[in-house]
Coordinates of C-alpha atoms and ligand atoms in Angstrom, one line a residue:
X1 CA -43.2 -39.6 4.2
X2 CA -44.3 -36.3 4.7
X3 CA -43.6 -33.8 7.5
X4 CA -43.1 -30.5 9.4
X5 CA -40.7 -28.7 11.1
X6 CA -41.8 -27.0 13.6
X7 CA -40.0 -24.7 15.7
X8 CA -39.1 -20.7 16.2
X9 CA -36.7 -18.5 14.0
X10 CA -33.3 -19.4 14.3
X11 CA -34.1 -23.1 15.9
X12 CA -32.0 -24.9 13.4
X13 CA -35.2 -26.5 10.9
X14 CA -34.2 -24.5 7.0
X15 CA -30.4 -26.6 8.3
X16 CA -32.2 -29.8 9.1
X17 CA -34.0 -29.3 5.5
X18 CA -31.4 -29.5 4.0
X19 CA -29.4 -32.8 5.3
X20 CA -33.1 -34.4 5.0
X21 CA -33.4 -33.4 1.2
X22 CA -29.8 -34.6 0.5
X23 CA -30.3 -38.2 2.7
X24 CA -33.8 -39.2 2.4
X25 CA -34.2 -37.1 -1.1
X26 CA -37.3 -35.2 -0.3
X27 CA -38.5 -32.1 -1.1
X28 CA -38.2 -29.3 1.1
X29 CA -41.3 -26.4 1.2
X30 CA -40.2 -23.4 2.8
X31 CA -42.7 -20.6 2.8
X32 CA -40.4 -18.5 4.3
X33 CA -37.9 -19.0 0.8
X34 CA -40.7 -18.6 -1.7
X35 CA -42.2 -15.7 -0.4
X36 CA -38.5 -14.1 -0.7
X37 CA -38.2 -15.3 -4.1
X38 CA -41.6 -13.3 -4.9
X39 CA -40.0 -10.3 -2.9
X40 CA -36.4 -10.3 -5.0
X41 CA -38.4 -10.9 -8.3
X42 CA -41.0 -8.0 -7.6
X43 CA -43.8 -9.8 -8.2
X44 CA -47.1 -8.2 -7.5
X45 CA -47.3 -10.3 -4.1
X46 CA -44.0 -9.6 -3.9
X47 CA -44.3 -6.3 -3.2
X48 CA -47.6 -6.7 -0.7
X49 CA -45.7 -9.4 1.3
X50 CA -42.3 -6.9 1.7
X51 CA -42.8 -5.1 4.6
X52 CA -44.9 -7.5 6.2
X53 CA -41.8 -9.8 6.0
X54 CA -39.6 -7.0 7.1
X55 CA -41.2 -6.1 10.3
X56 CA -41.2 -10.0 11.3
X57 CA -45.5 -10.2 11.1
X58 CA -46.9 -13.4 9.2
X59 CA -48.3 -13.0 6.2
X60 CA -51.8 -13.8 5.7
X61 CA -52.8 -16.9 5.8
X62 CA -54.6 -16.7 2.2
X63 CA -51.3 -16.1 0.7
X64 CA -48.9 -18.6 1.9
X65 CA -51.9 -21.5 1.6
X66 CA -51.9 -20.6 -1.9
X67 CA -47.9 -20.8 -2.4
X68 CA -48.1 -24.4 -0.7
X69 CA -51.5 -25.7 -2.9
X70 CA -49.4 -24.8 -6.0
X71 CA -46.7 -26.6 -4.7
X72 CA -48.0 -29.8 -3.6
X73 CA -49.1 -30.2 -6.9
X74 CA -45.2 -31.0 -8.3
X75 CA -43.1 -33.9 -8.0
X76 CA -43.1 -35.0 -4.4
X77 CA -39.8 -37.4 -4.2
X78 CA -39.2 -38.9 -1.2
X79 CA -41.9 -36.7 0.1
X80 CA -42.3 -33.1 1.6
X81 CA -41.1 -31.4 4.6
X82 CA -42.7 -28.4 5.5
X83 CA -40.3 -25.5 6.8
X84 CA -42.0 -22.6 8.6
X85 CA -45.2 -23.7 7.2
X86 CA -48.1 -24.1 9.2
X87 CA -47.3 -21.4 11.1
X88 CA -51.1 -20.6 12.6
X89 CA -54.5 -23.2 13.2
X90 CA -55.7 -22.6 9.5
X91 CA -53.1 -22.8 8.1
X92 CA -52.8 -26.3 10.0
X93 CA -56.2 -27.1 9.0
X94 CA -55.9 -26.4 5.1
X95 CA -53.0 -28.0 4.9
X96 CA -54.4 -31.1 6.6
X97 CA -57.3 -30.7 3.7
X98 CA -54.8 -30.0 0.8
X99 CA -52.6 -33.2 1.5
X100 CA -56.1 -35.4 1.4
X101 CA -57.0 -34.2 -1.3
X102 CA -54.0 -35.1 -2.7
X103 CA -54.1 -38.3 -1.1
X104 CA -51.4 -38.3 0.5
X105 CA -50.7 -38.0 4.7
X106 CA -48.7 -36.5 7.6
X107 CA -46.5 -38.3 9.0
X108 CA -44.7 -36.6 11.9
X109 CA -44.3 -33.1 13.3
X110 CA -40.8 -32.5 15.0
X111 CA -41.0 -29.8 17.3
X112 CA -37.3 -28.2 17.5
X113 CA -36.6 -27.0 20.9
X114 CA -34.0 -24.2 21.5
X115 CA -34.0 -21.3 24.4
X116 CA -35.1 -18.3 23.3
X117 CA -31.6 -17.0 24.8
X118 CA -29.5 -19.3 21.8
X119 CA -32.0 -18.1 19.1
X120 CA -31.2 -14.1 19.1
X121 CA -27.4 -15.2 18.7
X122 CA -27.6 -17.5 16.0
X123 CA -30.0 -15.4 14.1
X124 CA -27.6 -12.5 14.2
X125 CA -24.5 -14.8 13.1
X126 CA -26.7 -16.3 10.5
X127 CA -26.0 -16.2 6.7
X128 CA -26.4 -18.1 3.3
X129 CA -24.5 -19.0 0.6
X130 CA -26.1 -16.8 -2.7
X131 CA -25.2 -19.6 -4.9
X132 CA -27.1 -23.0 -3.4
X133 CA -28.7 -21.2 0.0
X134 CA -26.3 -23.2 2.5
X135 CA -26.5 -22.2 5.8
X136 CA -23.4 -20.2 7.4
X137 CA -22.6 -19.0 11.5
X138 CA -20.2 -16.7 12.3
X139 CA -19.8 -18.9 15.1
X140 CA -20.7 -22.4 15.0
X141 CA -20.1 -22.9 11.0
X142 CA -17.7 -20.1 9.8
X143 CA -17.7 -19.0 6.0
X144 CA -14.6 -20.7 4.5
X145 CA -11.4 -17.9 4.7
X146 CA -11.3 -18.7 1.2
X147 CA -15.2 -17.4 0.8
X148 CA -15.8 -20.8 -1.4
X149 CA -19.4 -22.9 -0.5
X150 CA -18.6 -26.2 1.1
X151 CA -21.5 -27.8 0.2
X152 CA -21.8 -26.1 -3.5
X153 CA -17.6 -25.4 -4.3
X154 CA -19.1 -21.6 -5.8
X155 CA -17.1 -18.5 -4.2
X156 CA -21.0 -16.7 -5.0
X157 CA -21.0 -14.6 -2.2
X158 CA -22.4 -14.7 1.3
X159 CA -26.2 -13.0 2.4
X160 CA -27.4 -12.1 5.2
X161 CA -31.5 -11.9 5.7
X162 CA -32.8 -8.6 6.0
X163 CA -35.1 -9.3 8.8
X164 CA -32.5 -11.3 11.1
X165 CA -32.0 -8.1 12.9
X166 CA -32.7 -8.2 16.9
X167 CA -35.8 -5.8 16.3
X168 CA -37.3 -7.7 13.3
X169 CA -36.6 -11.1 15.5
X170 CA -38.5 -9.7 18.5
X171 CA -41.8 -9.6 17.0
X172 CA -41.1 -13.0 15.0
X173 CA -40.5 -14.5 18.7
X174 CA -44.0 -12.9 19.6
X175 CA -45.8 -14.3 16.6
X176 CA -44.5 -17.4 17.1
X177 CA -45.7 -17.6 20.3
X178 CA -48.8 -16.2 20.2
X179 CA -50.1 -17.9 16.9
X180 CA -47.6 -20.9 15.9
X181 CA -46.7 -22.0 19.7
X182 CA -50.6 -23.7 19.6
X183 CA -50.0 -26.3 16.4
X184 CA -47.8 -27.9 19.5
X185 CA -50.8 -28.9 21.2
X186 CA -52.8 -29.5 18.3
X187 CA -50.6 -32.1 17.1
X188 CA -49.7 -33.3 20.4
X189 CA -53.6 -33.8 20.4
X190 CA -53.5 -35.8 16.9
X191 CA -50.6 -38.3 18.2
X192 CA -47.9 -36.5 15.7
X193 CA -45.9 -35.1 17.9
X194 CA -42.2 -36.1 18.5
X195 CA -39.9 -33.0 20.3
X196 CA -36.1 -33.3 19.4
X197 CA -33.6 -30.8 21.7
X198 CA -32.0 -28.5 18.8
X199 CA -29.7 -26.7 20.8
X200 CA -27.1 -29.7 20.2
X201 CA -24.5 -29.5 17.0
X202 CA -26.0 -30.0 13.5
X203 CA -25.0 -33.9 13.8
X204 CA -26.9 -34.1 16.8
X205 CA -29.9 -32.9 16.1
X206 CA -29.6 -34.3 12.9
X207 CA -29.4 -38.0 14.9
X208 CA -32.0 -37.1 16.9
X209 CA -34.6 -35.7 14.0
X210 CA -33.8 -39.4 12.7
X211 CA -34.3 -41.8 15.7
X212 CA -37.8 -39.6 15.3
X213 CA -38.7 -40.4 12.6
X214 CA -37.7 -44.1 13.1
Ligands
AMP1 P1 -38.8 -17.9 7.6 O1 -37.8 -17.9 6.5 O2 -39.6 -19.2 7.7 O3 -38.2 -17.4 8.9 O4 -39.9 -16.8 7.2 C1 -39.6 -15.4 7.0 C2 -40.8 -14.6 7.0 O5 -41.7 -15.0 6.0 C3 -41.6 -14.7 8.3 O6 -41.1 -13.8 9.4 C4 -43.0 -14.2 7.8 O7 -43.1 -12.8 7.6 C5 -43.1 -14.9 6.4 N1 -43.6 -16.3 6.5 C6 -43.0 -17.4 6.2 N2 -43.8 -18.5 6.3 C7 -45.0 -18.0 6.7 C8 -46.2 -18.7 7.1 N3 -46.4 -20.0 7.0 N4 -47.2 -17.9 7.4 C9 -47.1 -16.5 7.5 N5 -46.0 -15.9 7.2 C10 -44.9 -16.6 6.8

C-alpha cells in the first residue's frame, strides 16, 4: 500500500510516519529529511537548497522529483508513505507518473487536519532525537529528565530544526496554502481522499489514520 500524508508543518504526519513504518513496516519518504541530509553533508544541492529551506520557500520542484525518482527505485517493504511530498500539482502529477512506471499505485491520501492556531505552538516545542530522529514536545511529549530516547534508549542529544522558528513558519503556512492546499481537491477529485482530525493525542490520530486506511 502506498500513500501520502498530507497536511501543514507541525500537523503531526513525520510522528504518524513513524508508528506506520514500525506497525505496517513501510518505508517512509520524507523530502523534507533528505533534503536536510544533503544540507548537513554539503552536498552541491545541499548548499542551493540551504536558504531556500531556511526562509520556509519550497524547493523547486525539479529537485525534490528527482530525490523521490531515486528513491522509489529501493526496496519498498510494506510500501511507501510520502511525508511532505507532493507538496505542489506537478509534483502530484510526476509522482502519479513515477509510481506507474514503476508499476505500482496510490492508495490513499490522508489529509491531517489541525488549526493553524495549534500548529505555531507545536512547531516551536518541537524537537528530535539526533540519534534515530524521534519526535519530542516540550509540551505534549517531554524529553525524558534523564535526556535518554524512548523509542531508541541513546542519551544522543536533542535538535531542534532551524527553520521551526515563528518567521520561518509564517511563510511555510503561506506556501502551503497557496501551492499544496490544491492536491486537497485534486485528490478529492480522484476518490483518494480520506481527512483524519490531527489535533487529537498521537493515539488518536494514530486510530483514526488506521480506520482510514481500513
Ligand atoms: P518538512 O520537513 O517537510 O517540513 O520540509 C522542510 C523544508 O524542506 C520545507 O519548508 C521546504 O523548504 C523543503 N521541502 C520539503 N519537501 C518539499 C517538497 N515536496 N517540495 C518543495 N520543498 C520541499
Amino acid at each position: 500500500m502506498n500513500i501520502i500524508l498530507l497536511g501543514p508543518p507541525g500537523a503531526g504526519k513525520g510522528t504518524q510516519a513513524h508508528i506506520l513504518v514500525d506497525e505496517r513496516n513501510m518505508t517512509q519518504l520524507s523530502t523534507g529529511d533528505m533534503l536536510r541530509e544533503a544540507k548537513d553533508s554539503g552536498t552541491e544541492m545541499g548548499k542551493i537548497v540551504a536558504d531556500v529551506m531556511a526562509r520556509g520557500d519550497l524547493v523547486t520542484d525539479e529537485i525534490v522529483i528527482g530525490l523521490i525518482r531515486e528513491k522509489l527505485q529501493g526496496e519498498k517493504g510494506g510500501g511507501f508513505i510520502f511525508d511532505g511530498f507532493p507538496r505542489t500539482l506537478p509534483q502530484a502529477d510526476a509522482l502519479g507518473k513515477l509510481l506507474e512506471e514503476c508499476g505500482e499505485t496510490l492508495d490513499a491520501v490522508i489529509e491531517m487536519q489541525v488549526d493553524d492556531s495549534a500548529l505555531v505552538s507545536r512547531i516551536t516545542a518541537r524537537s528530535t532525537c539526533a540519534g534515530c530522529g524521534e519526535v519530542y514536545n516540550d509540551i505534549t511529549k517531554p524529553i525524558p529528565a534523564d535526556e535518554t530516547c524512548t523509542k531508541c534508549g541513546q542519551a544522543k542529544g536533542f535538535n531542534r530544526r532551524a527553520d521551526d522558528n515563528e518567521d520561518s513558519l509564517k511563510n511555510r503556512l503561506m506556501e502551503y496554502y497557496k501551492k499544496t492546499s490544491p492536491l486537497l481537491g485534486y485528490y478529492y477529485a480522484k476518490g483518494m481522499l480520506e481527512s483524519v482530525n490531527g489535533l487529537g493525542e498521537i493515539d488518536e490520530v494514530k486510530a483514526s489514520i488506521s480506520n482510514a486506511l481500513g
